[in-house]
PDB file of C-alpha atoms and ligand atoms in Angstrom:
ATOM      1  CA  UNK C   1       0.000   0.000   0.000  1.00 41.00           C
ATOM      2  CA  UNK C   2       1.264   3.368  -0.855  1.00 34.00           C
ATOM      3  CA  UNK C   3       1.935   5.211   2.617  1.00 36.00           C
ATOM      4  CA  UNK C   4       4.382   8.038   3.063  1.00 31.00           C
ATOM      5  CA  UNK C   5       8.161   7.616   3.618  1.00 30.00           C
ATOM      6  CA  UNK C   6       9.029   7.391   7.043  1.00 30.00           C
ATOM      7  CA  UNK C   7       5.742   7.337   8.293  1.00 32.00           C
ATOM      8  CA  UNK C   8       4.350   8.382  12.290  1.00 35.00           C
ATOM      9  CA  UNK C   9       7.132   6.696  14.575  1.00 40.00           C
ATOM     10  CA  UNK C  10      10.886   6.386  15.168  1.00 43.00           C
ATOM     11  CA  UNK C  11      13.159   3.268  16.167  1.00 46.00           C
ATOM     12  CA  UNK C  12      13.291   2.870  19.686  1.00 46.00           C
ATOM     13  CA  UNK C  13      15.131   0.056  21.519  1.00 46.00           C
ATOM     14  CA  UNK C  14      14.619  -2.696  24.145  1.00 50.00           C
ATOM     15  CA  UNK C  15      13.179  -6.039  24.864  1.00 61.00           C
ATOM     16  CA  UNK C  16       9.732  -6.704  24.890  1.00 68.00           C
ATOM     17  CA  UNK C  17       8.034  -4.152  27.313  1.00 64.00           C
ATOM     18  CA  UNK C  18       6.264  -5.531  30.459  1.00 60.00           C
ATOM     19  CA  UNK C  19       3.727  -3.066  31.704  1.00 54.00           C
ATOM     20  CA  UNK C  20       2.171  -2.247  35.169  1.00 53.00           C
ATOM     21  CA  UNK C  21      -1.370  -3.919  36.043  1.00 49.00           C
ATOM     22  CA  UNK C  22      -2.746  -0.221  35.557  1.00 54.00           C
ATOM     23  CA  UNK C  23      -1.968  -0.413  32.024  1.00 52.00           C
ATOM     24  CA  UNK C  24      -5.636  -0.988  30.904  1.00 58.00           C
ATOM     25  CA  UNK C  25      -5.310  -1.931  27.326  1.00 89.00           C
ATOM     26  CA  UNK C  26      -2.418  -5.038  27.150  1.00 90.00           C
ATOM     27  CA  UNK C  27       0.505  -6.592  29.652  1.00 91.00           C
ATOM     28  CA  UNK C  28       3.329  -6.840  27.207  1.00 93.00           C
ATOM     29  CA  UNK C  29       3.939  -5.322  24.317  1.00 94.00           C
ATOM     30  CA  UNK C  30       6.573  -6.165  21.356  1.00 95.00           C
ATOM     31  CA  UNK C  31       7.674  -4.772  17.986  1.00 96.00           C
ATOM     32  CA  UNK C  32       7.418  -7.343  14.614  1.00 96.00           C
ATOM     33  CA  UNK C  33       8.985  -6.852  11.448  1.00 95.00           C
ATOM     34  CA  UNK C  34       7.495  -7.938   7.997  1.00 96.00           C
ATOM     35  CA  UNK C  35      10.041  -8.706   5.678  1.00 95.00           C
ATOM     36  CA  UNK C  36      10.668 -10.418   2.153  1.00 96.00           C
ATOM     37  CA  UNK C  37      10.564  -9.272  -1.429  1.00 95.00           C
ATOM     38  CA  UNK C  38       8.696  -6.623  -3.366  1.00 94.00           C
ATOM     39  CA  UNK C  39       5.281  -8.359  -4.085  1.00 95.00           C
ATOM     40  CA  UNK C  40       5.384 -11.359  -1.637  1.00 97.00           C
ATOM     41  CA  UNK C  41       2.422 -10.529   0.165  1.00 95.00           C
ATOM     42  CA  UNK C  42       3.399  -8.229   3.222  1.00 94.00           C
ATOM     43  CA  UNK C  43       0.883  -5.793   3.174  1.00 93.00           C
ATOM     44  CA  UNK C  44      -1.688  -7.842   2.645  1.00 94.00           C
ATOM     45  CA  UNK C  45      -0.275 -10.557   5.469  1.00 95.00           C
ATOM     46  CA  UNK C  46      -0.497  -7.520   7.932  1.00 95.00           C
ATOM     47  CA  UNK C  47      -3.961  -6.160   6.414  1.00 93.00           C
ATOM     48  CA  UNK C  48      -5.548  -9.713   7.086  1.00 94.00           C
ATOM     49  CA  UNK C  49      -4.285 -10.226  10.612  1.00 94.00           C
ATOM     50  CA  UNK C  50      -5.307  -6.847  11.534  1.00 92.00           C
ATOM     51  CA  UNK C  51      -9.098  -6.700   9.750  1.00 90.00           C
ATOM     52  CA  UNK C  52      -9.548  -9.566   8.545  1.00 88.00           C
ATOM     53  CA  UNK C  53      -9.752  -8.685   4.897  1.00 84.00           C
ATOM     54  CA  UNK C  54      -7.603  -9.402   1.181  1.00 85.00           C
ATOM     55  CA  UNK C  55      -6.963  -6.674  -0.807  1.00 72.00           C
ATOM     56  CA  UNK C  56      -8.030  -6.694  -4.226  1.00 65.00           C
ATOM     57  CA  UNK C  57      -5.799  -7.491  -7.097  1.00 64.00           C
ATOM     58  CA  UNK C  58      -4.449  -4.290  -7.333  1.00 71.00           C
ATOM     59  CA  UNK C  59      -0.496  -4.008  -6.365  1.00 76.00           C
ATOM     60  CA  UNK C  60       0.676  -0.628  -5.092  1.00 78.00           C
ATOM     61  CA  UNK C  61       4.029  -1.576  -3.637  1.00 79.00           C
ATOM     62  CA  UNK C  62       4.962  -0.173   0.020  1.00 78.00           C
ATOM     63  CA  UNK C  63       6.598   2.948   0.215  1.00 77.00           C
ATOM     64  CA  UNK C  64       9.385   2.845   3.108  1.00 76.00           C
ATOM     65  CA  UNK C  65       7.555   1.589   6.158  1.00 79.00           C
ATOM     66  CA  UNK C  66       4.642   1.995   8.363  1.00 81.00           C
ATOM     67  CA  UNK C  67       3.048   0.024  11.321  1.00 87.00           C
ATOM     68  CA  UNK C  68      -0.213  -1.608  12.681  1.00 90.00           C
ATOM     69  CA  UNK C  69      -1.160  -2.278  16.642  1.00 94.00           C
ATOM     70  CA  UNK C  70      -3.293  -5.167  17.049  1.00 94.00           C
ATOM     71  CA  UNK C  71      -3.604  -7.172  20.884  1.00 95.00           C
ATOM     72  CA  UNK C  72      -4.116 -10.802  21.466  1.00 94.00           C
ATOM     73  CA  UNK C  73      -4.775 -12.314  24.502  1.00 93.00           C
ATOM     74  CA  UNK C  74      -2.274 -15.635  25.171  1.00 91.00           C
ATOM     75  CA  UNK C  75      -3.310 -17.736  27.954  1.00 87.00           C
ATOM     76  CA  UNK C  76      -5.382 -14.548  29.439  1.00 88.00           C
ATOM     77  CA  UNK C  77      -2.063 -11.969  28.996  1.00 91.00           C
ATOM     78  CA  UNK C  78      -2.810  -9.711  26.286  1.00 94.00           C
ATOM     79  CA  UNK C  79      -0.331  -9.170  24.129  1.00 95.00           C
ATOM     80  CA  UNK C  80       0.209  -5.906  21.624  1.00 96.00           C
ATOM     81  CA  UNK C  81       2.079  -6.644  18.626  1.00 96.00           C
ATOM     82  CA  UNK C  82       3.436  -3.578  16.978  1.00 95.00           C
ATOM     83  CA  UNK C  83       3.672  -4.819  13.378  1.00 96.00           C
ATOM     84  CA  UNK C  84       5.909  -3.274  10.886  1.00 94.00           C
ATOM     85  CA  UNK C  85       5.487  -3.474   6.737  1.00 92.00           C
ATOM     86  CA  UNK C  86       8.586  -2.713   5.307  1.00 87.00           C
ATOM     87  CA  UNK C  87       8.977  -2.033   1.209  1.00 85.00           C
ATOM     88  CA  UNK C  88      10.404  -4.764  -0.448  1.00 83.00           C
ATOM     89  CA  UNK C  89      12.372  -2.929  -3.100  1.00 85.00           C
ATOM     90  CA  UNK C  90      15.678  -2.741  -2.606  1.00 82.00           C
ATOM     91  CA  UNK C  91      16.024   1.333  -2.891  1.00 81.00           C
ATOM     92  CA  UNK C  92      13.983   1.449   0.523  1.00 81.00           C
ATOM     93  CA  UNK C  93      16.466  -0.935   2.333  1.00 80.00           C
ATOM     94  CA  UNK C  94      18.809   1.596   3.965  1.00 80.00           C
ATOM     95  CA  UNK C  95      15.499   3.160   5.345  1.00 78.00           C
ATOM     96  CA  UNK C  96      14.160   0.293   6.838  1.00 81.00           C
ATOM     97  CA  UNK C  97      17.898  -1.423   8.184  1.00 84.00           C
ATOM     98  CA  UNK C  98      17.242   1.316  10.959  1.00 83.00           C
ATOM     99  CA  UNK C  99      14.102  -0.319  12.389  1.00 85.00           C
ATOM    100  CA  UNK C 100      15.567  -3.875  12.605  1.00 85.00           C
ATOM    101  CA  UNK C 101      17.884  -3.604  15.551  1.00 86.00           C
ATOM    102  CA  UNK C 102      14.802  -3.558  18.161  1.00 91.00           C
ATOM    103  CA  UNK C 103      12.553  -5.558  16.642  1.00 95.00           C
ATOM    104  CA  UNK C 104      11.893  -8.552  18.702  1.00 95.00           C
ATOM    105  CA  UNK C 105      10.587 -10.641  15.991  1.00 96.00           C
ATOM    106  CA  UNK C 106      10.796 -10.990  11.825  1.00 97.00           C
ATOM    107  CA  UNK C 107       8.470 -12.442   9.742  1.00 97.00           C
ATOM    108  CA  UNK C 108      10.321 -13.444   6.474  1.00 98.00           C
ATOM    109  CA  UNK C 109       8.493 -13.981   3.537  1.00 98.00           C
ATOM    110  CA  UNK C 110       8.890 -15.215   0.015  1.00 98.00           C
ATOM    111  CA  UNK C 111       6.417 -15.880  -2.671  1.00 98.00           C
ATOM    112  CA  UNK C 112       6.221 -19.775  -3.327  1.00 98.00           C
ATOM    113  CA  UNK C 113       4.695 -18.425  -7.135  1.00 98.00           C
ATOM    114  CA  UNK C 114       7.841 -16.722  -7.286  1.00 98.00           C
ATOM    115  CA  UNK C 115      11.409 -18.804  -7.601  1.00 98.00           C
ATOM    116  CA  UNK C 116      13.375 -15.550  -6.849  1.00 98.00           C
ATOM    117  CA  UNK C 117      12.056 -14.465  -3.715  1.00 98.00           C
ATOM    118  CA  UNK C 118      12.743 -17.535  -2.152  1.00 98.00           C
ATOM    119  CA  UNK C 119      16.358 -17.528  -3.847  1.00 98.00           C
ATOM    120  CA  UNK C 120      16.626 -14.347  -2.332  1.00 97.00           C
ATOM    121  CA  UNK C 121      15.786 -15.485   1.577  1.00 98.00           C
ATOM    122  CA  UNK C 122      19.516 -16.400   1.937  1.00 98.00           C
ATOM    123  CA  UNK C 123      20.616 -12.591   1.153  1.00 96.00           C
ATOM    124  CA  UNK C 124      17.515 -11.496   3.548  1.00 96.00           C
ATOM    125  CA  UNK C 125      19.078 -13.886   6.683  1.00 96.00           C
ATOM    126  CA  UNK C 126      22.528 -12.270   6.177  1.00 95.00           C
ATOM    127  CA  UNK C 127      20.909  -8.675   6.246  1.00 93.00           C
ATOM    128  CA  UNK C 128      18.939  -9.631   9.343  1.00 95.00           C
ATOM    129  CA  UNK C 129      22.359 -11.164  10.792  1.00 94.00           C
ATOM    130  CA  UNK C 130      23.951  -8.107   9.960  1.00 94.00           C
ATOM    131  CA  UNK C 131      21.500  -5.426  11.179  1.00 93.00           C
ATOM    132  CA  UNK C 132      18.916  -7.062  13.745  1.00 95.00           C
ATOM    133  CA  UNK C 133      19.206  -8.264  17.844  1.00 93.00           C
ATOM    134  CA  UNK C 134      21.176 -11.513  17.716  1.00 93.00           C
ATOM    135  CA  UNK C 135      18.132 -13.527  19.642  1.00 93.00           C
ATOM    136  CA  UNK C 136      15.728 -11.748  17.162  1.00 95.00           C
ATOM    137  CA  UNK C 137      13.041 -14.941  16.839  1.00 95.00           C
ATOM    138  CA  UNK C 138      12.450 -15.079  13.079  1.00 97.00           C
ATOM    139  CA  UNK C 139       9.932 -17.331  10.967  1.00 97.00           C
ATOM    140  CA  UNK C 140      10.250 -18.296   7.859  1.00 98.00           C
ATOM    141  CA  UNK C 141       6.271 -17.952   5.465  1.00 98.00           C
ATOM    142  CA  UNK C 142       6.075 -19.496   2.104  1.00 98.00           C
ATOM    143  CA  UNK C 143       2.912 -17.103   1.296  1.00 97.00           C
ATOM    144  CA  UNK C 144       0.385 -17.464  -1.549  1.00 97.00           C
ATOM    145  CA  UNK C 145      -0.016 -21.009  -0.730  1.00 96.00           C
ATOM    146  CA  UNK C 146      -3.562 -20.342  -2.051  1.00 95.00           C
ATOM    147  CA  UNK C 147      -2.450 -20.121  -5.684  1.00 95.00           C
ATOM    148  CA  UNK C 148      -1.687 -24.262  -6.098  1.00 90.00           C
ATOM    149  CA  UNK C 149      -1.565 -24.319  -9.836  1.00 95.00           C
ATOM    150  CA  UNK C 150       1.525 -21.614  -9.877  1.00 96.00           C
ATOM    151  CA  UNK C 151       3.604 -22.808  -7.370  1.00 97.00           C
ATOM    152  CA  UNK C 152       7.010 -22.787  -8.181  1.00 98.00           C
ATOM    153  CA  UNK C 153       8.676 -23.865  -4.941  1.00 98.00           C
ATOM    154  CA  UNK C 154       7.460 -26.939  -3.113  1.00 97.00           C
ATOM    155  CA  UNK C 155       7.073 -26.844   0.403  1.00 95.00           C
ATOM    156  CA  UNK C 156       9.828 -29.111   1.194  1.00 96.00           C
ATOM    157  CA  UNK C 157      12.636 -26.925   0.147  1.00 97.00           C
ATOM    158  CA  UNK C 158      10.962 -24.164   2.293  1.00 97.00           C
ATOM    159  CA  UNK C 159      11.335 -26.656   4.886  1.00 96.00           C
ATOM    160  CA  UNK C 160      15.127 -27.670   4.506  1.00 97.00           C
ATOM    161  CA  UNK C 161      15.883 -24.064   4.396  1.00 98.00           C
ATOM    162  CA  UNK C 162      14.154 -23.394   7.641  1.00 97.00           C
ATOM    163  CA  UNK C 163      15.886 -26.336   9.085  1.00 96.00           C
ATOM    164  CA  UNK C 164      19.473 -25.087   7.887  1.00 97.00           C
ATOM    165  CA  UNK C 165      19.053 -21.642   9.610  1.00 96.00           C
ATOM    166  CA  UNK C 166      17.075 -23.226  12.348  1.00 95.00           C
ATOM    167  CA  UNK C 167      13.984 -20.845  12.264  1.00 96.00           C
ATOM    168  CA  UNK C 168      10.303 -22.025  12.277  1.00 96.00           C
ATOM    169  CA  UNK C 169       8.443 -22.837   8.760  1.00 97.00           C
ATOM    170  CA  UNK C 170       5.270 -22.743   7.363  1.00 95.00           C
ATOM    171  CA  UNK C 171       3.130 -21.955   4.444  1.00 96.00           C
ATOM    172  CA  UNK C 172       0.282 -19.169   4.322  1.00 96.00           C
ATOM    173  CA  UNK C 173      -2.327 -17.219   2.509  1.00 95.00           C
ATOM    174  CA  UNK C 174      -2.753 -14.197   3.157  1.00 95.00           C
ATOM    175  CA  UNK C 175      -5.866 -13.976   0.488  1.00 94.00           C
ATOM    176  CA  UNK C 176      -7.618 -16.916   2.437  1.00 94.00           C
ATOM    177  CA  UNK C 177      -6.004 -16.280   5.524  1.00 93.00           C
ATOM    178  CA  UNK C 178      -4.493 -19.928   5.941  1.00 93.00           C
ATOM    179  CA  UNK C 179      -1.927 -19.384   9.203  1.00 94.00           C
ATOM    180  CA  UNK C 180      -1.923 -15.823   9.430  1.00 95.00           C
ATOM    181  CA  UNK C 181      -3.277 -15.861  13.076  1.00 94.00           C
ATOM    182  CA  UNK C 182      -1.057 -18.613  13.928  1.00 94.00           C
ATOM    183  CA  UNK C 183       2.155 -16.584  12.629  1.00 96.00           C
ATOM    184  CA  UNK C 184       1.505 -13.786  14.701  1.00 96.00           C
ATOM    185  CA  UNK C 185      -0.076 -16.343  17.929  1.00 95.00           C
ATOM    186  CA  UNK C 186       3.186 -17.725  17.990  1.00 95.00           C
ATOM    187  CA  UNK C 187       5.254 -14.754  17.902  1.00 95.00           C
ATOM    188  CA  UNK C 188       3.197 -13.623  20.743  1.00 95.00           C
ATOM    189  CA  UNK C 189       3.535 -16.594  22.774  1.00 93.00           C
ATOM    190  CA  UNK C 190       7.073 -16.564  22.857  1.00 93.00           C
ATOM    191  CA  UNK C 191       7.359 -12.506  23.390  1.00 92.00           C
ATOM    192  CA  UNK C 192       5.766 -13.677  26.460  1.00 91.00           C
ATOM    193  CA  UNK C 193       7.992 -16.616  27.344  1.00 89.00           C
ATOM    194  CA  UNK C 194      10.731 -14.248  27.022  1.00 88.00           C
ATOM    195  CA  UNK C 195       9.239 -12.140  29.090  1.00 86.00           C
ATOM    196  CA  UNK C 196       9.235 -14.571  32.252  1.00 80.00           C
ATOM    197  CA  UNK C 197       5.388 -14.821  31.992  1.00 60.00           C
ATOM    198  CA  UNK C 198       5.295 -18.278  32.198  1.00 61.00           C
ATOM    199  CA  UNK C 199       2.879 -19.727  34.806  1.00 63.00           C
ATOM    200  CA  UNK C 200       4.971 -22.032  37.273  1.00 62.00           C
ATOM    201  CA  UNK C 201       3.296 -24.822  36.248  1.00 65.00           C
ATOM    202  CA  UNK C 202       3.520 -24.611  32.502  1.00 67.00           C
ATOM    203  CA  UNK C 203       6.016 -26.223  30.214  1.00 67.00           C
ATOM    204  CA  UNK C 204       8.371 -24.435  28.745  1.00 73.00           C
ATOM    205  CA  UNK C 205       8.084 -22.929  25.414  1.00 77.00           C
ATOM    206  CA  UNK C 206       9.853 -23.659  22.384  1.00 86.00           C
ATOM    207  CA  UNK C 207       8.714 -21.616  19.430  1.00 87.00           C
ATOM    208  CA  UNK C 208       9.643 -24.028  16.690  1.00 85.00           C
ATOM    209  CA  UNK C 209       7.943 -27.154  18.740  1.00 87.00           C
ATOM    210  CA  UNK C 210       4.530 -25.091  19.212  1.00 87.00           C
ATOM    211  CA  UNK C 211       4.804 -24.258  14.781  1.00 87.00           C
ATOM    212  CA  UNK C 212       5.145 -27.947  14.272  1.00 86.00           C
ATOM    213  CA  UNK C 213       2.398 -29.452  16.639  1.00 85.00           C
ATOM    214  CA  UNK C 214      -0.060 -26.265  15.277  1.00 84.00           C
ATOM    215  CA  UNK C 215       0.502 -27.618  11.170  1.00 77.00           C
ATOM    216  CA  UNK C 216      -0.381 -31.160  12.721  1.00 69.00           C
ATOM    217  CA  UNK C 217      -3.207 -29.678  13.086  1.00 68.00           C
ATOM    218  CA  UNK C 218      -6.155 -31.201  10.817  1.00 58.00           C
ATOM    219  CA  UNK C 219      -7.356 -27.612   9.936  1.00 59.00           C
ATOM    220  CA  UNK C 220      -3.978 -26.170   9.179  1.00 58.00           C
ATOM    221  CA  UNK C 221      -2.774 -26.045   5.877  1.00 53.00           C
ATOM    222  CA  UNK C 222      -5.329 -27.335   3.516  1.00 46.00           C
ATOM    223  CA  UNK C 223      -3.204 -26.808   0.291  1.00 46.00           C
ATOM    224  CA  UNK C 224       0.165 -28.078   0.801  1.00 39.00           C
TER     225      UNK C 224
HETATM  226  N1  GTP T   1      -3.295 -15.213  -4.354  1.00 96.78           N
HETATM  227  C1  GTP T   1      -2.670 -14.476  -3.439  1.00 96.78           C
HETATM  228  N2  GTP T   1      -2.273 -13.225  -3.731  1.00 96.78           N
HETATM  229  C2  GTP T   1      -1.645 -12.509  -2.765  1.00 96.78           C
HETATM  230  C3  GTP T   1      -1.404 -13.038  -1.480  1.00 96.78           C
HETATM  231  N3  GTP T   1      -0.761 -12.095  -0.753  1.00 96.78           N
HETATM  232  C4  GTP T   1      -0.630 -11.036  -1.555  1.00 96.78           C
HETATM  233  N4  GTP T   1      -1.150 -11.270  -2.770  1.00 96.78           N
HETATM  234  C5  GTP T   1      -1.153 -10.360  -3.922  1.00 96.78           C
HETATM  235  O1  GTP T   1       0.218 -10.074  -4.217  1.00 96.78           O
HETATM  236  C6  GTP T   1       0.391  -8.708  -4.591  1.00 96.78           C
HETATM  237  C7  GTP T   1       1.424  -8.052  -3.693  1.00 96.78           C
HETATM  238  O2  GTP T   1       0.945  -8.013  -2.349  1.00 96.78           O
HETATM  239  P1  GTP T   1       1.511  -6.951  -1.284  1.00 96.78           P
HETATM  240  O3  GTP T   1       0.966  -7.353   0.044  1.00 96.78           O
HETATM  241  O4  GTP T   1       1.245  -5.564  -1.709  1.00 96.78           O
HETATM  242  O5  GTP T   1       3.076  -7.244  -1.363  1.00 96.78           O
HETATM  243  P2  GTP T   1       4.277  -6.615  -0.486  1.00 96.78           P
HETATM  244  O6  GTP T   1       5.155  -7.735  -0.091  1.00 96.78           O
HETATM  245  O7  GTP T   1       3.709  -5.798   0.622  1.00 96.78           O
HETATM  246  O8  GTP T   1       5.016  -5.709  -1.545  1.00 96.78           O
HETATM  247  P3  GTP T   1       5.957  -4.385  -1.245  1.00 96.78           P
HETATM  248  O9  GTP T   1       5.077  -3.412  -0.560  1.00 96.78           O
HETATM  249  O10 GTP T   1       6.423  -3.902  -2.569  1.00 96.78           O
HETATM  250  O11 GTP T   1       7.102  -4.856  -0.416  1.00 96.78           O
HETATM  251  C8  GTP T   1      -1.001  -8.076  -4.516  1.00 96.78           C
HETATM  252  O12 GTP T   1      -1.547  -8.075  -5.830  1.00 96.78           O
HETATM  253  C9  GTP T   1      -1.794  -8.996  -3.627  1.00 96.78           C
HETATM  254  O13 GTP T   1      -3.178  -8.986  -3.915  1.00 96.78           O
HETATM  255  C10 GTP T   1      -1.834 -14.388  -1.196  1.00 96.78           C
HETATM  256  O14 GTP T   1      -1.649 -14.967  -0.121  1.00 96.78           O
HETATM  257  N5  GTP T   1      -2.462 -15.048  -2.223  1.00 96.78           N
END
């Protein structure tokens, strides 16, 4: 979506925030980044967790970078995600290296339509290496999983790339909304591990465990 450059806030810094009971509106709150090629689906990734809706046909690429708030509640702590869609062309990329380093979380997405922007993850990892926290939790999304009949990359090698890097897989849709929710659920749930916000009686949580068990799922994933 065409937004202006540099749009309504500034990097800041820090883990994710804990905030006093008074705080009416959310407990903890943490900053996610959407990244991935020009035309992978960002925008629309965001615009679906946040209202539920595609956008239509139409591609207007991102301009630099802007940001939606959305709260979900995980195991009764509510949890604001502030969610970041960066441009995917490569002449906003000095803008949006700035707002990596205290992001708590990256969404990394290629195209599985698209050969080159999953060629092109590899390049993304070494930019996030270079410019973001070093415990920054990252997922890797093979979007437009909808669009079966196009697919150019099969979801195993989106797998054995995951594996290599060791970051969390799966496949989405951000037309039919296929995983969206679970993308961002899991990102939540371990901004709140990470905060300490475990209950003493729960098991720890592993990120990559709580992916895997979700696409075992018998409603996850219909089209891979
Ligand atoms: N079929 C299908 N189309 C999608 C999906 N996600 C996005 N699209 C389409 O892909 C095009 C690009 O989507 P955007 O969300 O604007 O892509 P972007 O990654 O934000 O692109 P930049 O802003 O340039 O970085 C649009 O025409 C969308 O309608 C999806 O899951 N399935």
């Amino acid at each position: 979506m065409r937004r202006p450059f540099g749009t309504t806030a500034t990097p800041g810094s820090g883990a994710p925030q804990r905030f006093s009971p008074s705080s009416p509106s959310y407990d903890l709150a943490g900053k996610v980044m959407l990244l991935g090629d020009s035309g992978v689906g960002k925008t629309c990734f965001l615009i679906h967790f946040k209202d539920g809706a595609f956008l239509s046909k139409t591609f207007i690429a991102t301009v630099g970078i802007d940001f939606r708030n959305k709260v979900v509640t995980v195991d009764g702590m509510k949890v604001k995600l502030q969610i970041w869609d960066t441009a995917g062309q490569e002449r906003f990329r000095s803008v949006t290296h700035a707002y990596y380093r205290d992001a708590q979380a990256l969404l990394l997405l290629y195209d599985i339509t698209n050969k080159s922007s999953f060629d092109n993850i590899r390049a993304w990892l070494t930019e996030i290496h270079e410019y973001a926290q070093k415990d920054v939790v990252i997922m890797l999304l093979g979007n437009k999983a909808d669009v079966s009949r196009e697919r150019v990359v099969r979801s195993e090698d989106g797998e054995t790339l995951a594996r290599e890097y060791g970051v969390p897989f799966m496949e989405t849709s951000a037309k039919t909304g296929m995983n969206v929710e679970l993308a961002f659920l899991a990102i939540a749930r371990e901004l709140k591990h990470r905060a300490g916000q475990q209950q003493a009686n729960e098991p720890s949580f592993q990120i990559h465990d709580y992916v895997e068990s979700q696409k075992k799922q018998p409603n996850c994933c219909p089209f891979v």
